[in-house]
C-alpha cells in the first residue's frame, strides 16, 4: 500500500499529474475550494486511508473508482471528508464571543414590555461548524447571557459539508485536552465528565445539546434549504479556501437568511473587501446586514 523507504519507514503513494488535475477539478467545482500544487503532499497523505479501506494499490486506481465506477458516487462523501480541513477550537478567536455578548446581543434586544424584558428567541447559524466546538461555545455564551437577562431562549443551526465532522458534533463528546480554552466556571456548568474514569472525555450538557441541531449543507449549492431567518451568522475560517467570486456568491446566499441589522462574523484572517454584498463592517471581522 505505502512505498517502503526502509524497514519501518514508509512514504505515501504518489499522485500522478492526471489524478491531481481530476481531484482539483472536483474539489473546486463541488466544494469551491481552490487547490494548488503545494497541496499535493497533503492530498497524498490524506487519501492513504481510503486506499487501504478499499484495497486499492494506487491513487490512479482510486481516481477511477471515484469518478468512473458505480460505487464512486457514494465514495465521494468519504473523499470530501478526507480533503476538507476541519481545524477548530472552543472559544476560537475569543474577541468575537465577547463582542457578541457585550455589543451584538444588547443591540438586537427587542423593546421591553412595560417593566419586563420582552420574551426573546434568538436564532443563530454556525455555517461551517466542523466538529461542533464553535456552536457549543456559542451555546455556552448565549446560555450565560440568557441567565442574566431572563425570558431568553436560543436555537443554533450548525452546518457543514463533511459527514464525519457532523457525526462527531452530534455526539457532543470531546477529549479533555480540547477543553483548555473553556473558562473553568463554564466547564463546571456545561461539561459533564465521562463516567468511565479510563476515558479523559467530557460531554456537553443536555440543556445545550437540545438547542443545537446539525445538518449537512454545501455552500456551493445554488439554493440553501434553510427556512429560518437568523439574527446572527458565524461563518468563520471557511471562505479562506474560496476564490473571490465564490466568496461573494456564498455571502450573498447567507445574507438571504440574515435579518436586516443581523450580524455576520467571519474569521480574523478573512477579508470581505471588494465584495458586492449587503453588509457593513462594525468591528474586526464583524459585519451587519444592511436594509
Ligand atoms: C477550518 S473549519 C472552520 C470551523 C469553524 N468555523 C471555526 O472557525 O473554528 C472549515 C469547515 O468548513 C467546511 N467546508 C469547507 N467547504 C465547504 C463547503 N463547500 N460547504 C460546506 N462546508 C464546507 C469544512 O468541512 C470545515 O469543517
JSON list of N, CA, C and O in Angstrom, two decimals, residues 65-113:
[
{"chain": "A", "resi": 65, "resn": "UNK", "atom": "N", "xyz": [-11.97, 4.64, -9.49]},
{"chain": "A", "resi": 65, "resn": "UNK", "atom": "CA", "xyz": [-13.08, 4.19, -8.65]},
{"chain": "A", "resi": 65, "resn": "UNK", "atom": "C", "xyz": [-14.01, 5.37, -8.32]},
{"chain": "A", "resi": 65, "resn": "UNK", "atom": "O", "xyz": [-15.24, 5.27, -8.43]},
{"chain": "A", "resi": 66, "resn": "UNK", "atom": "N", "xyz": [-13.41, 6.49, -8.00]},
{"chain": "A", "resi": 66, "resn": "UNK", "atom": "CA", "xyz": [-14.18, 7.67, -7.57]},
{"chain": "A", "resi": 66, "resn": "UNK", "atom": "C", "xyz": [-15.04, 8.23, -8.69]},
{"chain": "A", "resi": 66, "resn": "UNK", "atom": "O", "xyz": [-16.20, 8.58, -8.49]},
{"chain": "A", "resi": 67, "resn": "UNK", "atom": "N", "xyz": [-14.47, 8.33, -9.88]},
{"chain": "A", "resi": 67, "resn": "UNK", "atom": "CA", "xyz": [-15.17, 9.04, -10.95]},
{"chain": "A", "resi": 67, "resn": "UNK", "atom": "C", "xyz": [-15.81, 8.14, -12.00]},
{"chain": "A", "resi": 67, "resn": "UNK", "atom": "O", "xyz": [-16.65, 8.58, -12.76]},
{"chain": "A", "resi": 68, "resn": "UNK", "atom": "N", "xyz": [-15.41, 6.87, -12.05]},
{"chain": "A", "resi": 68, "resn": "UNK", "atom": "CA", "xyz": [-15.91, 6.05, -13.16]},
{"chain": "A", "resi": 68, "resn": "UNK", "atom": "C", "xyz": [-16.63, 4.78, -12.75]},
{"chain": "A", "resi": 68, "resn": "UNK", "atom": "O", "xyz": [-17.18, 4.09, -13.59]},
{"chain": "A", "resi": 69, "resn": "UNK", "atom": "N", "xyz": [-16.60, 4.43, -11.46]},
{"chain": "A", "resi": 69, "resn": "UNK", "atom": "CA", "xyz": [-17.24, 3.16, -11.08]},
{"chain": "A", "resi": 69, "resn": "UNK", "atom": "C", "xyz": [-18.61, 3.42, -10.47]},
{"chain": "A", "resi": 69, "resn": "UNK", "atom": "O", "xyz": [-18.90, 4.53, -10.01]},
{"chain": "A", "resi": 70, "resn": "UNK", "atom": "N", "xyz": [-19.47, 2.38, -10.42]},
{"chain": "A", "resi": 70, "resn": "UNK", "atom": "CA", "xyz": [-20.79, 2.56, -9.81]},
{"chain": "A", "resi": 70, "resn": "UNK", "atom": "C", "xyz": [-20.70, 2.96, -8.33]},
{"chain": "A", "resi": 70, "resn": "UNK", "atom": "O", "xyz": [-21.56, 3.66, -7.82]},
{"chain": "A", "resi": 71, "resn": "UNK", "atom": "N", "xyz": [-19.63, 2.52, -7.63]},
{"chain": "A", "resi": 71, "resn": "UNK", "atom": "CA", "xyz": [-19.50, 2.88, -6.21]},
{"chain": "A", "resi": 71, "resn": "UNK", "atom": "C", "xyz": [-18.96, 4.28, -5.99]},
{"chain": "A", "resi": 71, "resn": "UNK", "atom": "O", "xyz": [-18.90, 4.77, -4.86]},
{"chain": "A", "resi": 72, "resn": "UNK", "atom": "N", "xyz": [-18.59, 4.94, -7.09]},
{"chain": "A", "resi": 72, "resn": "UNK", "atom": "CA", "xyz": [-17.91, 6.23, -6.97]},
{"chain": "A", "resi": 72, "resn": "UNK", "atom": "C", "xyz": [-18.74, 7.32, -6.32]},
{"chain": "A", "resi": 72, "resn": "UNK", "atom": "O", "xyz": [-18.25, 8.10, -5.50]},
{"chain": "A", "resi": 73, "resn": "UNK", "atom": "N", "xyz": [-20.01, 7.32, -6.64]},
{"chain": "A", "resi": 73, "resn": "UNK", "atom": "CA", "xyz": [-20.92, 8.36, -6.11]},
{"chain": "A", "resi": 73, "resn": "UNK", "atom": "C", "xyz": [-20.89, 8.36, -4.58]},
{"chain": "A", "resi": 73, "resn": "UNK", "atom": "O", "xyz": [-20.74, 9.39, -3.94]},
{"chain": "A", "resi": 74, "resn": "UNK", "atom": "N", "xyz": [-21.03, 7.14, -3.99]},
{"chain": "A", "resi": 74, "resn": "UNK", "atom": "CA", "xyz": [-21.04, 7.03, -2.53]},
{"chain": "A", "resi": 74, "resn": "UNK", "atom": "C", "xyz": [-19.67, 7.38, -1.95]},
{"chain": "A", "resi": 74, "resn": "UNK", "atom": "O", "xyz": [-19.57, 7.99, -0.88]},
{"chain": "A", "resi": 75, "resn": "UNK", "atom": "N", "xyz": [-18.63, 7.01, -2.67]},
{"chain": "A", "resi": 75, "resn": "UNK", "atom": "CA", "xyz": [-17.28, 7.27, -2.18]},
{"chain": "A", "resi": 75, "resn": "UNK", "atom": "C", "xyz": [-16.97, 8.76, -2.10]},
{"chain": "A", "resi": 75, "resn": "UNK", "atom": "O", "xyz": [-16.12, 9.20, -1.32]},
{"chain": "A", "resi": 76, "resn": "UNK", "atom": "N", "xyz": [-17.69, 9.55, -2.88]},
{"chain": "A", "resi": 76, "resn": "UNK", "atom": "CA", "xyz": [-17.39, 11.00, -2.90]},
{"chain": "A", "resi": 76, "resn": "UNK", "atom": "C", "xyz": [-17.59, 11.65, -1.54]},
{"chain": "A", "resi": 76, "resn": "UNK", "atom": "O", "xyz": [-16.91, 12.60, -1.20]},
{"chain": "A", "resi": 77, "resn": "UNK", "atom": "N", "xyz": [-18.54, 11.11, -0.77]},
{"chain": "A", "resi": 77, "resn": "UNK", "atom": "CA", "xyz": [-18.74, 11.62, 0.60]},
{"chain": "A", "resi": 77, "resn": "UNK", "atom": "C", "xyz": [-17.46, 11.42, 1.41]},
{"chain": "A", "resi": 77, "resn": "UNK", "atom": "O", "xyz": [-17.01, 12.31, 2.14]},
{"chain": "A", "resi": 78, "resn": "UNK", "atom": "N", "xyz": [-16.86, 10.22, 1.28]},
{"chain": "A", "resi": 78, "resn": "UNK", "atom": "CA", "xyz": [-15.62, 9.94, 2.02]},
{"chain": "A", "resi": 78, "resn": "UNK", "atom": "C", "xyz": [-14.46, 10.77, 1.50]},
{"chain": "A", "resi": 78, "resn": "UNK", "atom": "O", "xyz": [-13.60, 11.21, 2.26]},
{"chain": "A", "resi": 79, "resn": "UNK", "atom": "N", "xyz": [-14.44, 10.97, 0.19]},
{"chain": "A", "resi": 79, "resn": "UNK", "atom": "CA", "xyz": [-13.38, 11.80, -0.40]},
{"chain": "A", "resi": 79, "resn": "UNK", "atom": "C", "xyz": [-13.47, 13.22, 0.17]},
{"chain": "A", "resi": 79, "resn": "UNK", "atom": "O", "xyz": [-12.47, 13.81, 0.58]},
{"chain": "A", "resi": 80, "resn": "UNK", "atom": "N", "xyz": [-14.68, 13.75, 0.23]},
{"chain": "A", "resi": 80, "resn": "UNK", "atom": "CA", "xyz": [-14.88, 15.11, 0.78]},
{"chain": "A", "resi": 80, "resn": "UNK", "atom": "C", "xyz": [-14.43, 15.14, 2.25]},
{"chain": "A", "resi": 80, "resn": "UNK", "atom": "O", "xyz": [-13.74, 16.06, 2.68]},
{"chain": "A", "resi": 81, "resn": "UNK", "atom": "N", "xyz": [-14.80, 14.11, 2.99]},
{"chain": "A", "resi": 81, "resn": "UNK", "atom": "CA", "xyz": [-14.34, 14.03, 4.39]},
{"chain": "A", "resi": 81, "resn": "UNK", "atom": "C", "xyz": [-12.82, 14.07, 4.47]},
{"chain": "A", "resi": 81, "resn": "UNK", "atom": "O", "xyz": [-12.24, 14.70, 5.35]},
{"chain": "A", "resi": 82, "resn": "UNK", "atom": "N", "xyz": [-12.19, 13.37, 3.52]},
{"chain": "A", "resi": 82, "resn": "UNK", "atom": "CA", "xyz": [-10.73, 13.25, 3.58]},
{"chain": "A", "resi": 82, "resn": "UNK", "atom": "C", "xyz": [-10.03, 14.56, 3.19]},
{"chain": "A", "resi": 82, "resn": "UNK", "atom": "O", "xyz": [-8.96, 14.86, 3.70]},
{"chain": "A", "resi": 83, "resn": "UNK", "atom": "N", "xyz": [-10.66, 15.34, 2.31]},
{"chain": "A", "resi": 83, "resn": "UNK", "atom": "CA", "xyz": [-9.92, 16.51, 1.81]},
{"chain": "A", "resi": 83, "resn": "UNK", "atom": "C", "xyz": [-10.27, 17.83, 2.50]},
{"chain": "A", "resi": 83, "resn": "UNK", "atom": "O", "xyz": [-9.57, 18.81, 2.32]},
{"chain": "A", "resi": 84, "resn": "UNK", "atom": "N", "xyz": [-11.34, 17.86, 3.30]},
{"chain": "A", "resi": 84, "resn": "UNK", "atom": "CA", "xyz": [-11.66, 19.14, 3.95]},
{"chain": "A", "resi": 84, "resn": "UNK", "atom": "C", "xyz": [-10.76, 19.35, 5.17]},
{"chain": "A", "resi": 84, "resn": "UNK", "atom": "O", "xyz": [-10.33, 18.39, 5.81]},
{"chain": "A", "resi": 85, "resn": "UNK", "atom": "N", "xyz": [-10.51, 20.62, 5.45]},
{"chain": "A", "resi": 85, "resn": "UNK", "atom": "CA", "xyz": [-9.70, 20.97, 6.62]},
{"chain": "A", "resi": 85, "resn": "UNK", "atom": "C", "xyz": [-10.66, 21.41, 7.71]},
{"chain": "A", "resi": 85, "resn": "UNK", "atom": "O", "xyz": [-11.43, 22.35, 7.51]},
{"chain": "A", "resi": 86, "resn": "UNK", "atom": "N", "xyz": [-10.61, 20.73, 8.84]},
{"chain": "A", "resi": 86, "resn": "UNK", "atom": "CA", "xyz": [-11.66, 20.91, 9.85]},
{"chain": "A", "resi": 86, "resn": "UNK", "atom": "C", "xyz": [-11.14, 21.53, 11.15]},
{"chain": "A", "resi": 86, "resn": "UNK", "atom": "O", "xyz": [-11.78, 21.41, 12.19]},
{"chain": "A", "resi": 87, "resn": "UNK", "atom": "N", "xyz": [-10.00, 22.19, 11.09]},
{"chain": "A", "resi": 87, "resn": "UNK", "atom": "CA", "xyz": [-9.42, 22.74, 12.33]},
{"chain": "A", "resi": 87, "resn": "UNK", "atom": "C", "xyz": [-10.41, 23.69, 13.02]},
{"chain": "A", "resi": 87, "resn": "UNK", "atom": "O", "xyz": [-10.98, 24.58, 12.40]},
{"chain": "A", "resi": 88, "resn": "UNK", "atom": "N", "xyz": [-10.59, 23.48, 14.30]},
{"chain": "A", "resi": 88, "resn": "UNK", "atom": "CA", "xyz": [-11.47, 24.34, 15.09]},
{"chain": "A", "resi": 88, "resn": "UNK", "atom": "C", "xyz": [-11.10, 24.22, 16.55]},
{"chain": "A", "resi": 88, "resn": "UNK", "atom": "O", "xyz": [-10.23, 23.42, 16.91]},
{"chain": "A", "resi": 89, "resn": "UNK", "atom": "N", "xyz": [-11.73, 25.02, 17.39]},
{"chain": "A", "resi": 89, "resn": "UNK", "atom": "CA", "xyz": [-11.46, 25.00, 18.84]},
{"chain": "A", "resi": 89, "resn": "UNK", "atom": "C", "xyz": [-12.64, 25.58, 19.59]},
{"chain": "A", "resi": 89, "resn": "UNK", "atom": "O", "xyz": [-13.38, 26.39, 19.02]},
{"chain": "A", "resi": 90, "resn": "UNK", "atom": "N", "xyz": [-12.76, 25.25, 20.84]},
{"chain": "A", "resi": 90, "resn": "UNK", "atom": "CA", "xyz": [-13.67, 26.00, 21.71]},
{"chain": "A", "resi": 90, "resn": "UNK", "atom": "C", "xyz": [-13.08, 27.41, 21.87]},
{"chain": "A", "resi": 90, "resn": "UNK", "atom": "O", "xyz": [-11.86, 27.58, 21.98]},
{"chain": "A", "resi": 91, "resn": "UNK", "atom": "N", "xyz": [-13.95, 28.41, 21.91]},
{"chain": "A", "resi": 91, "resn": "UNK", "atom": "CA", "xyz": [-13.56, 29.82, 22.12]},
{"chain": "A", "resi": 91, "resn": "UNK", "atom": "C", "xyz": [-12.43, 30.25, 21.18]},
{"chain": "A", "resi": 91, "resn": "UNK", "atom": "O", "xyz": [-11.55, 31.00, 21.57]},
{"chain": "A", "resi": 92, "resn": "UNK", "atom": "N", "xyz": [-12.49, 29.78, 19.92]},
{"chain": "A", "resi": 92, "resn": "UNK", "atom": "CA", "xyz": [-11.50, 30.22, 18.93]},
{"chain": "A", "resi": 92, "resn": "UNK", "atom": "C", "xyz": [-11.76, 31.69, 18.61]},
{"chain": "A", "resi": 92, "resn": "UNK", "atom": "O", "xyz": [-12.90, 32.10, 18.44]},
{"chain": "A", "resi": 93, "resn": "UNK", "atom": "N", "xyz": [-10.72, 32.48, 18.49]},
{"chain": "A", "resi": 93, "resn": "UNK", "atom": "CA", "xyz": [-10.85, 33.93, 18.25]},
{"chain": "A", "resi": 93, "resn": "UNK", "atom": "C", "xyz": [-11.82, 34.52, 19.28]},
{"chain": "A", "resi": 93, "resn": "UNK", "atom": "O", "xyz": [-12.93, 34.97, 18.97]},
{"chain": "A", "resi": 94, "resn": "UNK", "atom": "N", "xyz": [-11.38, 34.53, 20.56]},
{"chain": "A", "resi": 94, "resn": "UNK", "atom": "CA", "xyz": [-12.32, 34.80, 21.66]},
{"chain": "A", "resi": 94, "resn": "UNK", "atom": "C", "xyz": [-12.93, 36.20, 21.67]},
{"chain": "A", "resi": 94, "resn": "UNK", "atom": "O", "xyz": [-14.01, 36.39, 22.24]},
{"chain": "A", "resi": 95, "resn": "UNK", "atom": "N", "xyz": [-12.30, 37.17, 20.99]},
{"chain": "A", "resi": 95, "resn": "UNK", "atom": "CA", "xyz": [-12.87, 38.53, 20.98]},
{"chain": "A", "resi": 95, "resn": "UNK", "atom": "C", "xyz": [-14.29, 38.52, 20.41]},
{"chain": "A", "resi": 95, "resn": "UNK", "atom": "O", "xyz": [-15.13, 39.34, 20.78]},
{"chain": "A", "resi": 96, "resn": "UNK", "atom": "N", "xyz": [-14.54, 37.58, 19.49]},
{"chain": "A", "resi": 96, "resn": "UNK", "atom": "CA", "xyz": [-15.86, 37.54, 18.87]},
{"chain": "A", "resi": 96, "resn": "UNK", "atom": "C", "xyz": [-16.96, 37.19, 19.88]},
{"chain": "A", "resi": 96, "resn": "UNK", "atom": "O", "xyz": [-18.08, 37.69, 19.79]},
{"chain": "A", "resi": 97, "resn": "UNK", "atom": "N", "xyz": [-16.63, 36.34, 20.83]},
{"chain": "A", "resi": 97, "resn": "UNK", "atom": "CA", "xyz": [-17.67, 35.93, 21.80]},
{"chain": "A", "resi": 97, "resn": "UNK", "atom": "C", "xyz": [-17.94, 37.06, 22.78]},
{"chain": "A", "resi": 97, "resn": "UNK", "atom": "O", "xyz": [-19.06, 37.25, 23.24]},
{"chain": "A", "resi": 98, "resn": "UNK", "atom": "N", "xyz": [-16.87, 37.82, 23.07]},
{"chain": "A", "resi": 98, "resn": "UNK", "atom": "CA", "xyz": [-17.05, 38.99, 23.93]},
{"chain": "A", "resi": 98, "resn": "UNK", "atom": "C", "xyz": [-17.90, 40.04, 23.20]},
{"chain": "A", "resi": 98, "resn": "UNK", "atom": "O", "xyz": [-18.82, 40.61, 23.78]},
{"chain": "A", "resi": 99, "resn": "UNK", "atom": "N", "xyz": [-17.60, 40.24, 21.91]},
{"chain": "A", "resi": 99, "resn": "UNK", "atom": "CA", "xyz": [-18.36, 41.22, 21.13]},
{"chain": "A", "resi": 99, "resn": "UNK", "atom": "C", "xyz": [-19.83, 40.80, 21.05]},
{"chain": "A", "resi": 99, "resn": "UNK", "atom": "O", "xyz": [-20.74, 41.62, 21.19]},
{"chain": "A", "resi": 100, "resn": "UNK", "atom": "N", "xyz": [-20.05, 39.52, 20.84]},
{"chain": "A", "resi": 100, "resn": "UNK", "atom": "CA", "xyz": [-21.43, 39.01, 20.75]},
{"chain": "A", "resi": 100, "resn": "UNK", "atom": "C", "xyz": [-22.19, 39.33, 22.04]},
{"chain": "A", "resi": 100, "resn": "UNK", "atom": "O", "xyz": [-23.30, 39.88, 22.01]},
{"chain": "A", "resi": 101, "resn": "UNK", "atom": "N", "xyz": [-21.54, 39.03, 23.16]},
{"chain": "A", "resi": 101, "resn": "UNK", "atom": "CA", "xyz": [-22.19, 39.20, 24.46]},
{"chain": "A", "resi": 101, "resn": "UNK", "atom": "C", "xyz": [-22.38, 40.68, 24.83]},
{"chain": "A", "resi": 101, "resn": "UNK", "atom": "O", "xyz": [-23.45, 41.09, 25.29]},
{"chain": "A", "resi": 102, "resn": "UNK", "atom": "N", "xyz": [-21.34, 41.47, 24.58]},
{"chain": "A", "resi": 102, "resn": "UNK", "atom": "CA", "xyz": [-21.35, 42.86, 25.07]},
{"chain": "A", "resi": 102, "resn": "UNK", "atom": "C", "xyz": [-21.99, 43.85, 24.10]},
{"chain": "A", "resi": 102, "resn": "UNK", "atom": "O", "xyz": [-22.53, 44.86, 24.53]},
{"chain": "A", "resi": 103, "resn": "UNK", "atom": "N", "xyz": [-21.86, 43.58, 22.80]},
{"chain": "A", "resi": 103, "resn": "UNK", "atom": "CA", "xyz": [-22.31, 44.58, 21.82]},
{"chain": "A", "resi": 103, "resn": "UNK", "atom": "C", "xyz": [-23.48, 44.06, 20.96]},
{"chain": "A", "resi": 103, "resn": "UNK", "atom": "O", "xyz": [-24.50, 44.72, 20.85]},
{"chain": "A", "resi": 104, "resn": "UNK", "atom": "N", "xyz": [-23.27, 42.91, 20.34]},
{"chain": "A", "resi": 104, "resn": "UNK", "atom": "CA", "xyz": [-24.26, 42.46, 19.34]},
{"chain": "A", "resi": 104, "resn": "UNK", "atom": "C", "xyz": [-25.60, 42.14, 20.00]},
{"chain": "A", "resi": 104, "resn": "UNK", "atom": "O", "xyz": [-26.64, 42.65, 19.59]},
{"chain": "A", "resi": 105, "resn": "UNK", "atom": "N", "xyz": [-25.57, 41.30, 21.04]},
{"chain": "A", "resi": 105, "resn": "UNK", "atom": "CA", "xyz": [-26.85, 40.89, 21.63]},
{"chain": "A", "resi": 105, "resn": "UNK", "atom": "C", "xyz": [-27.61, 42.09, 22.21]},
{"chain": "A", "resi": 105, "resn": "UNK", "atom": "O", "xyz": [-28.80, 42.25, 21.93]},
{"chain": "A", "resi": 106, "resn": "UNK", "atom": "N", "xyz": [-26.95, 42.97, 22.99]},
{"chain": "A", "resi": 106, "resn": "UNK", "atom": "CA", "xyz": [-27.71, 44.12, 23.50]},
{"chain": "A", "resi": 106, "resn": "UNK", "atom": "C", "xyz": [-28.31, 44.97, 22.38]},
{"chain": "A", "resi": 106, "resn": "UNK", "atom": "O", "xyz": [-29.42, 45.48, 22.52]},
{"chain": "A", "resi": 107, "resn": "UNK", "atom": "N", "xyz": [-27.61, 45.07, 21.22]},
{"chain": "A", "resi": 107, "resn": "UNK", "atom": "CA", "xyz": [-28.15, 45.91, 20.14]},
{"chain": "A", "resi": 107, "resn": "UNK", "atom": "C", "xyz": [-29.33, 45.25, 19.42]},
{"chain": "A", "resi": 107, "resn": "UNK", "atom": "O", "xyz": [-30.08, 45.91, 18.74]},
{"chain": "A", "resi": 108, "resn": "UNK", "atom": "N", "xyz": [-29.45, 43.95, 19.55]},
{"chain": "A", "resi": 108, "resn": "UNK", "atom": "CA", "xyz": [-30.55, 43.23, 18.88]},
{"chain": "A", "resi": 108, "resn": "UNK", "atom": "C", "xyz": [-31.77, 43.07, 19.78]},
{"chain": "A", "resi": 108, "resn": "UNK", "atom": "O", "xyz": [-32.83, 42.61, 19.35]},
{"chain": "A", "resi": 109, "resn": "UNK", "atom": "N", "xyz": [-31.60, 43.43, 21.04]},
{"chain": "A", "resi": 109, "resn": "UNK", "atom": "CA", "xyz": [-32.62, 43.11, 22.04]},
{"chain": "A", "resi": 109, "resn": "UNK", "atom": "C", "xyz": [-33.97, 43.76, 21.71]},
{"chain": "A", "resi": 109, "resn": "UNK", "atom": "O", "xyz": [-34.03, 44.95, 21.39]},
{"chain": "A", "resi": 110, "resn": "UNK", "atom": "N", "xyz": [-35.06, 42.97, 21.74]},
{"chain": "A", "resi": 110, "resn": "UNK", "atom": "CA", "xyz": [-36.37, 43.57, 21.50]},
{"chain": "A", "resi": 110, "resn": "UNK", "atom": "C", "xyz": [-36.75, 44.56, 22.61]},
{"chain": "A", "resi": 110, "resn": "UNK", "atom": "O", "xyz": [-36.26, 44.44, 23.74]},
{"chain": "A", "resi": 111, "resn": "UNK", "atom": "N", "xyz": [-37.64, 45.49, 22.28]},
{"chain": "A", "resi": 111, "resn": "UNK", "atom": "CA", "xyz": [-38.05, 46.50, 23.28]},
{"chain": "A", "resi": 111, "resn": "UNK", "atom": "C", "xyz": [-38.75, 45.83, 24.46]},
{"chain": "A", "resi": 111, "resn": "UNK", "atom": "O", "xyz": [-39.51, 44.88, 24.26]},
{"chain": "A", "resi": 112, "resn": "UNK", "atom": "N", "xyz": [-38.51, 46.36, 25.67]},
{"chain": "A", "resi": 112, "resn": "UNK", "atom": "CA", "xyz": [-39.18, 45.77, 26.84]},
{"chain": "A", "resi": 112, "resn": "UNK", "atom": "C", "xyz": [-40.70, 45.92, 26.77]},
{"chain": "A", "resi": 112, "resn": "UNK", "atom": "O", "xyz": [-41.21, 46.80, 26.08]},
{"chain": "A", "resi": 113, "resn": "UNK", "atom": "N", "xyz": [-41.37, 45.02, 27.46]},
{"chain": "A", "resi": 113, "resn": "UNK", "atom": "CA", "xyz": [-42.84, 45.12, 27.56]},
{"chain": "A", "resi": 113, "resn": "UNK", "atom": "C", "xyz": [-43.12, 45.65, 28.96]},
{"chain": "A", "resi": 113, "resn": "UNK", "atom": "O", "xyz": [-42.96, 44.91, 29.93]}
]
